[in-house]
């Protein structure tokens, strides 16, 4: 069963109606059952929205525990840790929205309900379609399994984003407007993790997951924002995720699927290069300090849309008793991140 997409704005309307009707007598009416309607994504500026973004979904991977950032993540997922006063995930949603994307698949796990409440309240006036997919095994699996759980919720070109990134806005736009592509950055001594080799035209020729076997000097680090055409998603990525899960590769990153497909010639991807100082990844307290410095130098790094309330500290969110989002979810970075 597919997770039911809901509009954040519908939560705001429901609250107003409930407040208006609270003291009125109740008339009990039995209505025939009906199948929930999946509302198509809409845009508020169609003249500025390209066909590419109209057929693109963002897939936000936000299931991980974020152990290395404790105690900041004791009561919230890592993506809700603020950088420059704004939760990391809100920066990413704002940047993706500024590129014309209105449809979001959010893969949850650790502190899933808090993230759902936050996104529904924070973006209630933004006319976004939010579809939540839960990975109940997030503590014992990695993002290969999380992304696999999102497979049926994706019906367009997906932009897969790990939600611990702080990026210059232009970087997001360059990937969103590409075909199958990955955001990459020249390797520096401060980097680790998955890297790629590229050809003369910036086509990605090899991927070294976790950096294993990587010729890091002269190579490129992946920045964990990847776009696939829907054809590549359905013909290559989803079958690869299925095969990995069947093999028991539960602790692998989803990049392992990309690496195998590249090696077998089943996938062609471009590298979209950004400078090492154009992004930050938040895994540790030192990373968080670097991200804060990154944002301090870029006051326009978060294009918040007109009409959206100013960011607020996560500690002021309402309690679970105040919010009843009625979210439909299926049971989708996982263990430690």
Short mmCIF file of C-alpha atoms in Angstrom, two decimals, residues 1-310:
data_model
loop_
_atom_site.label_atom_id
_atom_site.label_comp_id
_atom_site.label_asym_id
_atom_site.label_seq_id
_atom_site.Cartn_x
_atom_site.Cartn_y
_atom_site.Cartn_z
CA UNK A 1 0.00 0.00 0.00
CA UNK A 2 1.35 3.39 -0.99
CA UNK A 3 1.85 6.08 1.64
CA UNK A 4 -0.84 8.73 1.31
CA UNK A 5 0.52 12.14 0.31
CA UNK A 6 -0.82 15.09 2.24
CA UNK A 7 -0.51 18.79 1.77
CA UNK A 8 0.96 20.70 4.67
CA UNK A 9 -1.59 23.44 3.96
CA UNK A 10 -4.45 21.02 4.64
CA UNK A 11 -3.36 20.75 8.26
CA UNK A 12 -3.71 24.51 8.69
CA UNK A 13 -7.19 24.52 7.12
CA UNK A 14 -8.31 21.61 9.29
CA UNK A 15 -7.23 23.41 12.44
CA UNK A 16 -9.17 26.55 11.53
CA UNK A 17 -12.28 24.51 10.81
CA UNK A 18 -11.96 22.59 14.05
CA UNK A 19 -11.63 25.81 16.06
CA UNK A 20 -14.71 27.31 14.36
CA UNK A 21 -16.88 24.27 14.93
CA UNK A 22 -15.64 23.32 18.37
CA UNK A 23 -18.64 24.71 20.33
CA UNK A 24 -21.35 23.94 17.79
CA UNK A 25 -23.73 20.96 18.22
CA UNK A 26 -22.64 17.83 16.41
CA UNK A 27 -24.80 16.34 13.69
CA UNK A 28 -23.97 12.70 13.14
CA UNK A 29 -24.03 11.77 9.48
CA UNK A 30 -22.96 8.49 7.95
CA UNK A 31 -21.10 9.04 4.71
CA UNK A 32 -20.14 6.42 2.15
CA UNK A 33 -16.51 5.38 2.27
CA UNK A 34 -14.20 6.71 -0.39
CA UNK A 35 -10.67 6.07 -1.53
CA UNK A 36 -8.23 8.84 -0.54
CA UNK A 37 -7.38 11.06 -3.48
CA UNK A 38 -3.78 11.67 -4.45
CA UNK A 39 -3.63 15.35 -5.26
CA UNK A 40 -1.31 16.32 -8.10
CA UNK A 41 1.52 18.68 -7.30
CA UNK A 42 0.77 22.31 -8.11
CA UNK A 43 2.98 25.31 -8.58
CA UNK A 44 2.47 28.98 -7.80
CA UNK A 45 4.68 30.27 -10.58
CA UNK A 46 4.17 28.03 -13.59
CA UNK A 47 5.79 30.50 -15.96
CA UNK A 48 9.06 30.02 -14.10
CA UNK A 49 8.79 26.27 -13.62
CA UNK A 50 10.47 24.12 -16.24
CA UNK A 51 9.21 20.77 -17.46
CA UNK A 52 12.17 19.19 -15.67
CA UNK A 53 11.11 20.36 -12.22
CA UNK A 54 7.44 19.59 -12.87
CA UNK A 55 8.39 15.94 -13.31
CA UNK A 56 10.85 15.78 -10.42
CA UNK A 57 10.38 14.57 -6.86
CA UNK A 58 12.72 15.13 -3.95
CA UNK A 59 13.49 12.07 -1.82
CA UNK A 60 14.83 13.15 1.56
CA UNK A 61 16.69 10.45 3.48
CA UNK A 62 16.14 11.28 7.15
CA UNK A 63 15.97 7.94 8.97
CA UNK A 64 19.37 7.97 10.70
CA UNK A 65 20.03 8.27 14.42
CA UNK A 66 22.91 10.76 14.24
CA UNK A 67 24.78 9.18 17.14
CA UNK A 68 27.93 11.24 16.63
CA UNK A 69 25.99 14.44 17.29
CA UNK A 70 24.59 13.39 20.64
CA UNK A 71 23.33 14.91 22.88
CA UNK A 72 21.92 17.25 20.21
CA UNK A 73 20.12 14.31 18.62
CA UNK A 74 18.79 12.72 21.80
CA UNK A 75 15.32 14.13 21.15
CA UNK A 76 15.31 14.85 17.42
CA UNK A 77 16.60 13.46 14.12
CA UNK A 78 19.86 14.93 12.88
CA UNK A 79 18.16 16.90 10.13
CA UNK A 80 16.35 19.00 12.77
CA UNK A 81 19.61 20.19 14.33
CA UNK A 82 19.78 23.92 13.56
CA UNK A 83 22.63 25.52 11.63
CA UNK A 84 22.58 29.29 11.76
CA UNK A 85 19.26 29.05 13.59
CA UNK A 86 17.56 27.03 10.82
CA UNK A 87 17.06 23.24 10.92
CA UNK A 88 19.16 21.56 8.23
CA UNK A 89 16.15 19.98 6.57
CA UNK A 90 14.38 23.35 6.19
CA UNK A 91 17.33 24.76 4.26
CA UNK A 92 17.19 21.82 1.88
CA UNK A 93 13.41 21.98 1.42
CA UNK A 94 13.65 25.72 0.73
CA UNK A 95 16.41 25.23 -1.84
CA UNK A 96 14.58 22.41 -3.60
CA UNK A 97 11.35 24.41 -3.57
CA UNK A 98 13.13 27.39 -5.09
CA UNK A 99 14.04 25.09 -8.01
CA UNK A 100 10.35 24.38 -8.64
CA UNK A 101 10.03 21.08 -6.78
CA UNK A 102 6.75 20.74 -4.90
CA UNK A 103 6.59 16.99 -4.32
CA UNK A 104 8.59 15.43 -1.50
CA UNK A 105 9.06 11.87 -0.30
CA UNK A 106 10.48 11.93 3.23
CA UNK A 107 12.08 8.71 4.48
CA UNK A 108 11.79 8.69 8.25
CA UNK A 109 12.99 6.41 11.03
CA UNK A 110 14.52 7.79 14.21
CA UNK A 111 12.18 10.30 15.90
CA UNK A 112 9.91 10.04 12.88
CA UNK A 113 6.86 11.65 14.46
CA UNK A 114 8.78 14.75 15.49
CA UNK A 115 10.05 15.22 11.94
CA UNK A 116 6.56 14.74 10.50
CA UNK A 117 5.07 17.31 12.87
CA UNK A 118 7.85 19.78 12.15
CA UNK A 119 7.58 19.61 8.37
CA UNK A 120 3.79 19.77 8.33
CA UNK A 121 3.72 22.82 10.58
CA UNK A 122 6.75 24.59 9.19
CA UNK A 123 5.64 24.30 5.56
CA UNK A 124 1.87 24.55 6.05
CA UNK A 125 1.59 27.60 3.74
CA UNK A 126 4.01 26.45 1.04
CA UNK A 127 1.70 24.30 -1.12
CA UNK A 128 3.91 21.22 -0.95
CA UNK A 129 2.92 17.58 -1.32
CA UNK A 130 4.58 15.60 1.47
CA UNK A 131 4.64 11.81 1.39
CA UNK A 132 6.17 10.04 4.41
CA UNK A 133 7.72 6.57 4.23
CA UNK A 134 8.95 4.97 7.44
CA UNK A 135 11.85 2.57 7.88
CA UNK A 136 10.99 0.69 11.07
CA UNK A 137 14.38 -1.05 10.91
CA UNK A 138 16.38 2.19 10.78
CA UNK A 139 18.48 1.25 13.83
CA UNK A 140 19.78 -1.95 12.21
CA UNK A 141 19.90 -1.08 8.50
CA UNK A 142 21.55 1.54 6.30
CA UNK A 143 20.20 3.82 3.63
CA UNK A 144 20.11 1.11 0.96
CA UNK A 145 17.11 -0.30 2.82
CA UNK A 146 15.68 3.15 3.52
CA UNK A 147 15.74 4.09 -0.16
CA UNK A 148 14.35 0.67 -1.12
CA UNK A 149 11.32 1.39 1.05
CA UNK A 150 10.69 4.54 -0.99
CA UNK A 151 10.55 2.68 -4.30
CA UNK A 152 6.77 2.71 -4.73
CA UNK A 153 6.36 6.32 -3.61
CA UNK A 154 8.52 7.60 -6.49
CA UNK A 155 6.70 8.18 -9.78
CA UNK A 156 8.92 10.88 -11.32
CA UNK A 157 12.61 11.74 -11.66
CA UNK A 158 13.90 11.49 -8.09
CA UNK A 159 16.47 13.82 -6.53
CA UNK A 160 17.82 11.79 -3.60
CA UNK A 161 19.19 13.97 -0.80
CA UNK A 162 20.81 13.01 2.48
CA UNK A 163 19.49 15.50 4.98
CA UNK A 164 22.72 16.39 6.76
CA UNK A 165 23.90 18.74 4.00
CA UNK A 166 24.29 22.51 3.96
CA UNK A 167 24.74 23.75 0.40
CA UNK A 168 25.02 26.87 -1.66
CA UNK A 169 21.63 27.25 -3.42
CA UNK A 170 23.12 27.19 -6.91
CA UNK A 171 24.45 23.68 -6.34
CA UNK A 172 20.96 22.27 -5.90
CA UNK A 173 19.65 23.94 -9.05
CA UNK A 174 22.46 22.53 -11.18
CA UNK A 175 21.67 18.95 -10.21
CA UNK A 176 17.90 19.35 -10.48
CA UNK A 177 18.24 20.53 -14.08
CA UNK A 178 20.51 17.61 -15.09
CA UNK A 179 19.73 14.06 -16.19
CA UNK A 180 21.09 11.26 -14.04
CA UNK A 181 23.79 13.11 -12.13
CA UNK A 182 25.61 13.33 -8.81
CA UNK A 183 26.89 16.38 -7.00
CA UNK A 184 30.66 15.99 -6.49
CA UNK A 185 33.51 18.07 -5.10
CA UNK A 186 37.31 17.90 -5.51
CA UNK A 187 38.80 15.74 -2.77
CA UNK A 188 40.66 17.47 0.03
CA UNK A 189 42.61 16.10 2.99
CA UNK A 190 39.68 16.88 5.29
CA UNK A 191 37.26 14.63 3.38
CA UNK A 192 36.44 10.96 3.65
CA UNK A 193 33.74 8.63 2.37
CA UNK A 194 32.50 7.74 -1.10
CA UNK A 195 34.39 9.15 -4.07
CA UNK A 196 34.23 8.92 -7.86
CA UNK A 197 36.49 8.99 -10.89
CA UNK A 198 35.35 11.10 -13.83
CA UNK A 199 36.13 11.21 -17.53
CA UNK A 200 37.11 14.19 -19.70
CA UNK A 201 33.48 15.31 -20.02
CA UNK A 202 32.75 14.87 -16.31
CA UNK A 203 30.97 11.58 -16.85
CA UNK A 204 31.32 9.38 -13.77
CA UNK A 205 33.30 6.27 -14.64
CA UNK A 206 33.72 4.63 -11.23
CA UNK A 207 32.36 5.00 -7.72
CA UNK A 208 34.29 3.94 -4.63
CA UNK A 209 31.77 3.44 -1.85
CA UNK A 210 33.11 4.46 1.53
CA UNK A 211 36.34 5.51 -0.18
CA UNK A 212 37.55 1.90 -0.46
CA UNK A 213 40.15 1.64 -3.23
CA UNK A 214 39.72 5.29 -4.11
CA UNK A 215 42.55 7.29 -5.67
CA UNK A 216 41.49 10.21 -3.51
CA UNK A 217 44.12 12.64 -4.69
CA UNK A 218 42.88 14.06 -7.94
CA UNK A 219 39.49 12.43 -7.41
CA UNK A 220 36.11 13.75 -6.37
CA UNK A 221 34.04 13.28 -3.24
CA UNK A 222 30.31 12.64 -3.57
CA UNK A 223 28.18 15.28 -1.87
CA UNK A 224 25.18 12.98 -1.32
CA UNK A 225 22.75 14.70 -3.64
CA UNK A 226 21.94 12.54 -6.64
CA UNK A 227 19.37 12.76 -9.41
CA UNK A 228 18.08 9.90 -11.55
CA UNK A 229 15.86 9.94 -14.58
CA UNK A 230 12.73 7.94 -13.94
CA UNK A 231 13.85 5.41 -16.55
CA UNK A 232 17.15 4.87 -14.73
CA UNK A 233 15.31 4.70 -11.42
CA UNK A 234 12.87 2.00 -12.53
CA UNK A 235 15.20 0.01 -14.80
CA UNK A 236 18.42 0.12 -12.78
CA UNK A 237 18.23 1.63 -9.30
CA UNK A 238 15.12 -0.10 -7.96
CA UNK A 239 16.18 -3.55 -9.23
CA UNK A 240 19.61 -2.92 -7.71
CA UNK A 241 18.06 -2.01 -4.37
CA UNK A 242 15.89 -5.12 -4.54
CA UNK A 243 18.92 -7.31 -5.30
CA UNK A 244 20.96 -5.74 -2.51
CA UNK A 245 18.20 -6.31 -0.01
CA UNK A 246 17.80 -9.91 -1.17
CA UNK A 247 21.55 -10.46 -0.71
CA UNK A 248 21.34 -9.17 2.83
CA UNK A 249 23.25 -5.95 2.11
CA UNK A 250 21.28 -4.22 4.84
CA UNK A 251 24.28 -2.30 6.18
CA UNK A 252 25.37 -0.89 2.82
CA UNK A 253 24.86 2.59 1.44
CA UNK A 254 22.64 2.98 -1.61
CA UNK A 255 25.72 4.21 -3.50
CA UNK A 256 26.74 0.54 -3.65
CA UNK A 257 23.92 0.03 -6.15
CA UNK A 258 25.21 2.92 -8.26
CA UNK A 259 28.78 1.58 -8.14
CA UNK A 260 27.70 -1.85 -9.40
CA UNK A 261 25.56 -0.36 -12.16
CA UNK A 262 28.37 1.91 -13.35
CA UNK A 263 30.84 -0.99 -13.38
CA UNK A 264 28.41 -3.13 -15.40
CA UNK A 265 27.66 -0.37 -17.90
CA UNK A 266 23.98 -0.24 -16.93
CA UNK A 267 24.05 3.39 -15.80
CA UNK A 268 25.50 6.63 -17.17
CA UNK A 269 25.85 9.59 -14.82
CA UNK A 270 27.32 13.06 -15.00
CA UNK A 271 29.30 14.68 -12.23
CA UNK A 272 28.14 18.16 -11.25
CA UNK A 273 31.20 19.76 -9.64
CA UNK A 274 31.07 22.28 -6.81
CA UNK A 275 33.97 23.81 -4.89
CA UNK A 276 35.05 22.26 -1.57
CA UNK A 277 33.99 25.44 0.23
CA UNK A 278 30.50 25.44 -1.31
CA UNK A 279 29.04 22.82 1.00
CA UNK A 280 29.23 21.24 4.42
CA UNK A 281 28.16 17.85 5.75
CA UNK A 282 27.13 17.59 9.39
CA UNK A 283 28.11 14.31 11.07
CA UNK A 284 30.10 15.41 14.13
CA UNK A 285 30.34 18.45 16.45
CA UNK A 286 33.38 19.63 14.45
CA UNK A 287 31.32 19.35 11.26
CA UNK A 288 28.57 21.38 12.89
CA UNK A 289 31.03 24.14 13.79
CA UNK A 290 32.26 24.22 10.18
CA UNK A 291 28.68 24.36 8.92
CA UNK A 292 27.91 27.28 11.24
CA UNK A 293 30.95 29.13 9.86
CA UNK A 294 29.84 28.27 6.31
CA UNK A 295 26.38 29.76 6.86
CA UNK A 296 27.72 32.82 8.69
CA UNK A 297 29.62 33.79 5.53
CA UNK A 298 26.53 33.27 3.34
CA UNK A 299 23.50 35.12 4.74
CA UNK A 300 21.48 34.31 1.60
CA UNK A 301 22.19 30.59 1.72
CA UNK A 302 18.56 29.77 2.56
CA UNK A 303 15.99 31.09 0.06
CA UNK A 304 12.92 31.04 2.32
CA UNK A 305 9.76 31.61 0.26
CA UNK A 306 7.52 34.62 0.71
CA UNK A 307 4.73 34.02 3.19
CA UNK A 308 6.50 31.28 5.11
CA UNK A 309 6.97 31.99 8.78
CA UNK A 310 10.47 32.86 9.96
#
